[in-house]
Coordinates of C-alpha atoms and ligand atoms in Angstrom, one line a residue:
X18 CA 52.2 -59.3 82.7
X19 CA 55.8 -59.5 84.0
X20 CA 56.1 -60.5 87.7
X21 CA 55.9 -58.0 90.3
X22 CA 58.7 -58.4 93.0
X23 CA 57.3 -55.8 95.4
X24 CA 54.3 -54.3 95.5
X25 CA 52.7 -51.3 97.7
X26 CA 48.6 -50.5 98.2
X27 CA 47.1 -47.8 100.3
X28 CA 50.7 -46.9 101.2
X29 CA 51.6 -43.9 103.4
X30 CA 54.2 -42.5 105.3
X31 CA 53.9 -39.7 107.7
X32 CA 56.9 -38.2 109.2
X33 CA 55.6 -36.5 112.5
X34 CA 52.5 -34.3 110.3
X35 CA 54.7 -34.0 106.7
X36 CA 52.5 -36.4 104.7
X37 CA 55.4 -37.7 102.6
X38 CA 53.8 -40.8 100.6
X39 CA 50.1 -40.8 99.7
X40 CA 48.2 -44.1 99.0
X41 CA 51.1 -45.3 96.5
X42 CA 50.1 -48.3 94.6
X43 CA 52.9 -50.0 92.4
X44 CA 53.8 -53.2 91.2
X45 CA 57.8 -53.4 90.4
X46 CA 58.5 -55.8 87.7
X47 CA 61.2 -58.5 88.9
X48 CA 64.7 -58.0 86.4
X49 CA 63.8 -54.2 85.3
X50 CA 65.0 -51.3 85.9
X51 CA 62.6 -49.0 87.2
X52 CA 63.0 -45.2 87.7
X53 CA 61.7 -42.9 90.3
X54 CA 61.7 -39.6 88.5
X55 CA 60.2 -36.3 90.4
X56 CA 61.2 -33.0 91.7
X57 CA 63.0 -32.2 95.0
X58 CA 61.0 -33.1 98.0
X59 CA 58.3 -35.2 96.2
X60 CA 58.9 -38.3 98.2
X61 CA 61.5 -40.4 95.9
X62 CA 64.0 -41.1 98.6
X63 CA 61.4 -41.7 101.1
X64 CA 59.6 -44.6 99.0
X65 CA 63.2 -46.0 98.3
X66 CA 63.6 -46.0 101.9
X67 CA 60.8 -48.0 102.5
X68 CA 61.3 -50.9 100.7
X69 CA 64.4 -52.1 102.6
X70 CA 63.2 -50.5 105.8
X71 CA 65.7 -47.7 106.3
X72 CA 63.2 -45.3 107.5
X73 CA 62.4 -47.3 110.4
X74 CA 65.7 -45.5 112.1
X75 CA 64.1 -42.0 111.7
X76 CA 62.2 -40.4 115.2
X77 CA 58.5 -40.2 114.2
X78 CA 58.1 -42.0 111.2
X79 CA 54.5 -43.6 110.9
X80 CA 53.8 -45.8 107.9
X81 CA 50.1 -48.0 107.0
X82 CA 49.3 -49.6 104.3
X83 CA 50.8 -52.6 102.7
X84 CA 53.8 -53.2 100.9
X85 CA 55.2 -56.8 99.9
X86 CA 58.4 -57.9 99.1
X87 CA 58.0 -61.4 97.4
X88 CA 55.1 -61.8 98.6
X89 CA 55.6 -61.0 102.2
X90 CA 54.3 -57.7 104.3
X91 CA 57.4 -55.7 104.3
X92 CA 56.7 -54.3 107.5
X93 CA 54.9 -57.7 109.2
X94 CA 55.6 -57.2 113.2
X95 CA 58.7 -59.6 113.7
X96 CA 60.0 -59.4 110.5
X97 CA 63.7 -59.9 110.4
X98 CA 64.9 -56.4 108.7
X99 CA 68.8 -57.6 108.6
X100 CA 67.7 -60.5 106.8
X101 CA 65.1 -58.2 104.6
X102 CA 68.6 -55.9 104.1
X103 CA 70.6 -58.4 102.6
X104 CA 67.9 -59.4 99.9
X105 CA 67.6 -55.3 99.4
X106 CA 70.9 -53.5 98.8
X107 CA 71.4 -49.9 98.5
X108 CA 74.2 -47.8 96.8
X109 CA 73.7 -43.8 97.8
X110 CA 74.4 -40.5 96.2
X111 CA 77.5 -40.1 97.6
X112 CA 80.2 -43.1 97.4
X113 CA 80.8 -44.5 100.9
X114 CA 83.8 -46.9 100.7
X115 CA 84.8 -48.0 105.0
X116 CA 88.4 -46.9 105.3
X117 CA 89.8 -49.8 104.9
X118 CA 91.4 -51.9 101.8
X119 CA 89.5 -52.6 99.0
X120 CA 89.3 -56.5 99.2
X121 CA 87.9 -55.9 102.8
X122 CA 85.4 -53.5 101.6
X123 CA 84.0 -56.6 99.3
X124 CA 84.2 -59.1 101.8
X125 CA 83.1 -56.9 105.0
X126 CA 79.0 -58.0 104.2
X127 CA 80.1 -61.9 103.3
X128 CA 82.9 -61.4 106.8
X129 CA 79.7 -60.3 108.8
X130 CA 77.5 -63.2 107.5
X131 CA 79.7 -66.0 108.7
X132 CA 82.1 -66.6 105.5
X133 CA 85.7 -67.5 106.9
X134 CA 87.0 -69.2 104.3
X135 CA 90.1 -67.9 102.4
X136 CA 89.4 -69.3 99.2
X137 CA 85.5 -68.9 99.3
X138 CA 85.9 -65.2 100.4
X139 CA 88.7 -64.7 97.6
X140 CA 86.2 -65.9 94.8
X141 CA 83.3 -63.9 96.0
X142 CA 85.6 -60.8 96.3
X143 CA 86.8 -61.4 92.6
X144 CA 83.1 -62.4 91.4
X145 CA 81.8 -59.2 92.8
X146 CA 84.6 -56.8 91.5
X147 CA 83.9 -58.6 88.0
X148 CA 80.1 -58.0 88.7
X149 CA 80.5 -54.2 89.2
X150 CA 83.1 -53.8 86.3
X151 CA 85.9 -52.6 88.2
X152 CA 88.2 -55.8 88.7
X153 CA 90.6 -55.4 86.2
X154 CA 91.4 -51.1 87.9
X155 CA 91.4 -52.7 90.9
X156 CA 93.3 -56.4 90.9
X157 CA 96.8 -55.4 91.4
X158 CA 95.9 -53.1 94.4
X159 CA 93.1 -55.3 96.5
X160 CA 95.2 -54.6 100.0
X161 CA 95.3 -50.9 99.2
X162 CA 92.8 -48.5 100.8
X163 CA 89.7 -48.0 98.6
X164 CA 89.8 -44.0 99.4
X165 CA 92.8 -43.8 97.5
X166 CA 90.5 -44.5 94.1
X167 CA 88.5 -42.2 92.2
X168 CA 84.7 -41.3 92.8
X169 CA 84.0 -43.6 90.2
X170 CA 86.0 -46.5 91.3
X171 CA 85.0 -45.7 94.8
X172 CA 80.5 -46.1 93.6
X173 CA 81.5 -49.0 91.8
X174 CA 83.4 -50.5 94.5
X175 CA 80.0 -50.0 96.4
X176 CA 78.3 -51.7 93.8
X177 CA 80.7 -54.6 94.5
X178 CA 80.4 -54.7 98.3
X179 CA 76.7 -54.4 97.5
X180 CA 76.4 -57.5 95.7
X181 CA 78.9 -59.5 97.8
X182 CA 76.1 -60.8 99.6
X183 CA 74.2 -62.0 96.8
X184 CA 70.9 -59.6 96.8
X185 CA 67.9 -60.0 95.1
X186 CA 66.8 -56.0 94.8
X187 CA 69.3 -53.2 94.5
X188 CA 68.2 -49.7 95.0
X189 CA 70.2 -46.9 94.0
X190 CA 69.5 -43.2 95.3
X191 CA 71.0 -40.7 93.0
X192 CA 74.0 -43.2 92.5
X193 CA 75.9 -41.3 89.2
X194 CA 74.8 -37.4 90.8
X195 CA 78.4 -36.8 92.1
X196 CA 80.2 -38.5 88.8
X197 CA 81.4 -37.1 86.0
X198 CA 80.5 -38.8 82.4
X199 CA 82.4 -41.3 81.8
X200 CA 82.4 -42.6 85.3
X201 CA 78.3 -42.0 85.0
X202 CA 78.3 -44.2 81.5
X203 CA 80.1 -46.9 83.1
X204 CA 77.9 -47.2 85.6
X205 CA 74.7 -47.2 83.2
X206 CA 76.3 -50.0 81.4
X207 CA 77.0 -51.9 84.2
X208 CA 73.3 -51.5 86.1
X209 CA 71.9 -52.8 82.1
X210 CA 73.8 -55.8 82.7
X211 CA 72.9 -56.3 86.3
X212 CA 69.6 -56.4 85.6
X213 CA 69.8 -60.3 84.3
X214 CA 70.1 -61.1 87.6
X215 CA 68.6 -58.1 89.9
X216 CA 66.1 -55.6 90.3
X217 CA 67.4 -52.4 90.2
X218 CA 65.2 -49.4 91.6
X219 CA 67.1 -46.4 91.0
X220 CA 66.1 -42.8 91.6
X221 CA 67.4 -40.0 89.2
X222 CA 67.4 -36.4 88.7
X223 CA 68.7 -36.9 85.1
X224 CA 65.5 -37.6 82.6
X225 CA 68.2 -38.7 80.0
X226 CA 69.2 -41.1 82.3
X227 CA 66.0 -42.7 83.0
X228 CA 65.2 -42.6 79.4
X229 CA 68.4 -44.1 78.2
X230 CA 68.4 -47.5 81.1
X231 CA 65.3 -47.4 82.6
X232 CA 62.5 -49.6 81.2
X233 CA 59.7 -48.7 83.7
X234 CA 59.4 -45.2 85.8
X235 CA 57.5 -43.5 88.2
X236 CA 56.6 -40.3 88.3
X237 CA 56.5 -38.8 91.8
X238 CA 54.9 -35.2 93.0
X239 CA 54.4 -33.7 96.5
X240 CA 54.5 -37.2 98.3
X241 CA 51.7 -38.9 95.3
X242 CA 52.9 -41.2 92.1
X243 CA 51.6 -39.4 89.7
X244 CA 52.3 -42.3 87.2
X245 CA 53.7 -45.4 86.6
X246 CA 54.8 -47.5 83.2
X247 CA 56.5 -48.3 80.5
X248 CA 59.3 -46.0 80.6
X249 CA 58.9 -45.3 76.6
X250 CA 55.1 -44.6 77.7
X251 CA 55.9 -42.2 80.3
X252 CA 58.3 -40.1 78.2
X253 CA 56.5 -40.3 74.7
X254 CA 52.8 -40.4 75.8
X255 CA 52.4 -39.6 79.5
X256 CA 48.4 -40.0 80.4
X257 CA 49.2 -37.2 83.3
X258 CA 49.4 -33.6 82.4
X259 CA 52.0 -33.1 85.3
X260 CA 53.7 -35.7 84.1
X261 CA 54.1 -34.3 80.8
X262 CA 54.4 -30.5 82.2
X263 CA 57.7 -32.8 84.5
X264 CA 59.3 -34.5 81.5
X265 CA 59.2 -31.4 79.1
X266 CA 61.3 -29.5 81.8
X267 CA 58.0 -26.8 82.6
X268 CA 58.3 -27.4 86.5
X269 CA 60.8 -29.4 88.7
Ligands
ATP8 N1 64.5 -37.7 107.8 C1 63.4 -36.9 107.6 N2 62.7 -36.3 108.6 C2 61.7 -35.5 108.3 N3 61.2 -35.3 107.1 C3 61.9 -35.8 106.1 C4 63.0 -36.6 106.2 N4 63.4 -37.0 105.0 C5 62.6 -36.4 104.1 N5 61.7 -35.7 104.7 C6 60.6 -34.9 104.1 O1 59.8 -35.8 103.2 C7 59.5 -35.2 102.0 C8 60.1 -36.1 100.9 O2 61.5 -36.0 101.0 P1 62.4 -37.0 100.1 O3 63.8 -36.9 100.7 O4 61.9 -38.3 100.0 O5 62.4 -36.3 98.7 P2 63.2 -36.6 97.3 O6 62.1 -36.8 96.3 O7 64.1 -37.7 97.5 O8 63.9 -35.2 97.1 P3 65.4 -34.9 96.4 O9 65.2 -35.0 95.0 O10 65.7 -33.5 96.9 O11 66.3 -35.9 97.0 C9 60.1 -33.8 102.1 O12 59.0 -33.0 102.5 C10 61.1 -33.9 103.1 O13 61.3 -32.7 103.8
MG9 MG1 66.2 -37.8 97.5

C-alpha cells in the first residue's frame, strides 16, 4: 500500500443548506497524481478547496468530519492555515500572473517568507522557472511584465511561483481548460515530472487527460465520491455503474 498523504473520513461540507460533500473517505497516495473527475456542480472544486483550506473565506461554510494532512487534522482549531498554504499550493483555471515582472512573480511567495538575499532569491527564481519548464522562454526577459506572455507561459509561470516556496502538495483546478494543445501537452509533461517530488491533485473536465497523466482518480457525483482507484481501474473496469455510465460519455 503506497503512503497516503492526506486522508478524509465522514467528511462533509455544507454551504448554508447546499450539502456539497457527503461523508468523503479517501486516502491520496504521496508522489501520484490523482484526478477528480465528475460533472459540473458535483463537488470537485469544493473538495480541492478543502484541503488547503480555501473555503474557510466563503460566508456560511460548515465542514465536520476529519481530514488529515500528514497526519495532522486539517481543520484542528489553531492550526496555522498560512503555514498549511505554503505546504499546499494551488494553480487555477484561469492563469493569474500579479502585474508585475516575471522574476518578481517567482520570488513574490520566497520575498513574503523572509528571503532577502540576492543570490539565494536569483537561484530559487531560476530553479523554479527550470521546475515548471518555462526558463529557457523566459531567461532573457526576467524584468519584463509576465502579462506580456502567452496563456501558456503565463500557467506555467504560475506553476513556477507555485513551487517557489517549496510545497509539498500542488493542487491544480482545471489548470489546462483555457489552453490550447500544445500549451495543454506541455503542461502534462511537466505535472509527470513533478510528481518525483510532489503530489499533484488536479481536477479535469477532459477524461483523456486524466487517462493519459493521472495514475489514481476519483469519481465525484452530486456532492458523493462515487469511486476511487487505480486510474486504469476506474476507466477499464469501474465497479460503479455511474461511474461507468460518466466515463463512457452517457451523462455529465
Ligand atoms: N462559493 C460558493 N457558495 C455557495 N455554494 C457554492 C459555492 N461554490 C460552490 N457551491 C456549490 O457547491 C456545489 C459544488 O460546486 P463545485 O464548484 O465544487 O463543483 P465542481 O464539481 O467544481 O463543478 P465545475 O465542474 O462546474 O467546476 C454546487 O452545488 C455549487 O453550486
Ligand atoms: Mg470546479
Amino acid at each position: 500500500m503506497e503512503e497516503a498523504i492526506l486522508s478524509a473520513r465522514g467528511l462533509n461540507l455544507y454551504y448554508g443548506e447546499n450539502h456539497a460533500l457527503k461523508d468523503i473517505m479517501i486516502d491520496i497516495p504521496e508522489r501520484r497524481i490523482t484526478a477528480l473527475i465528475g460533472p459540473s456542480g458535483c463537488g470537485k472544486s469544493t473538495f480541492l478547496r478543502t484541503i488547503n483550506r480555501m473555503n474557510d473565506l466563503i460566508p456560511g461554510v460548515k465542514i465536520s468530519g476529519s481530514f488529515t494532512y500528514r497526519g495532522e487534522e486539517i481543520y484542528a482549531p489553531g492550526r496555522d492555515v498560512t503555514s498549511l498554504r505554503r505546504h499546499i499550493g494551488m494553480v487555477f483555471q484561469k492563469p493569474n500572473p500579479f502585474p508585475m515582472s516575471i522574476y518578481d512573480n517567482v520570488a513574490y511567495g520566497p520575498r513574503t517568507h523572509g528571503i532577502r538575499n540576492k543570490v539565494k532569491l536569483d537561484e530559487l527564481v531560476e530553479e523554479s522557472l527550470r521546475g515548471a519548464a518555462i526558463w529557457d522562454e523566459v531567461k532573457d526577459r526576467l524584468k519584463k511584465s509576465a502579462l506580456g506572455l502567452s496563456g501558456g507561459q503565463q500557467q506555467r509561470l504560475c506553476i513556477a511561483r507555485a513551487l517557489a516556496v517549496k510545497p509539498d502538495v500542488l493542487l491544480m483546478d482545471e489548470a489546462t481548460s483555457a489552453l490550447d494543445p500544445i500549451s495543454t501537452s506541455k503542461i502534462e509533461d511537466l505535472a509527470a515530472e513533478l510528481k518525483k517530488d510532489y503530489t499533484i491533485i488536479m481536477v479535469t473536465h477532459n477524461m483523456q487527460q486524466a487517462a493519459r497523466i493521472s495514475d489514481h482518480t476519483a469519481f465525484f457525483l452530486l456532492g458523493e465520491l462515487v469511486e476511487f482507484g487505480e486510474t486504469e481501474q476506474i476507466f477499464s473496469m469501474p465497479r460503479d455503474k455511474r461511474t461507468e455510465d460518466y466515463i463512457t460519455g452517457r451523462f455529465g
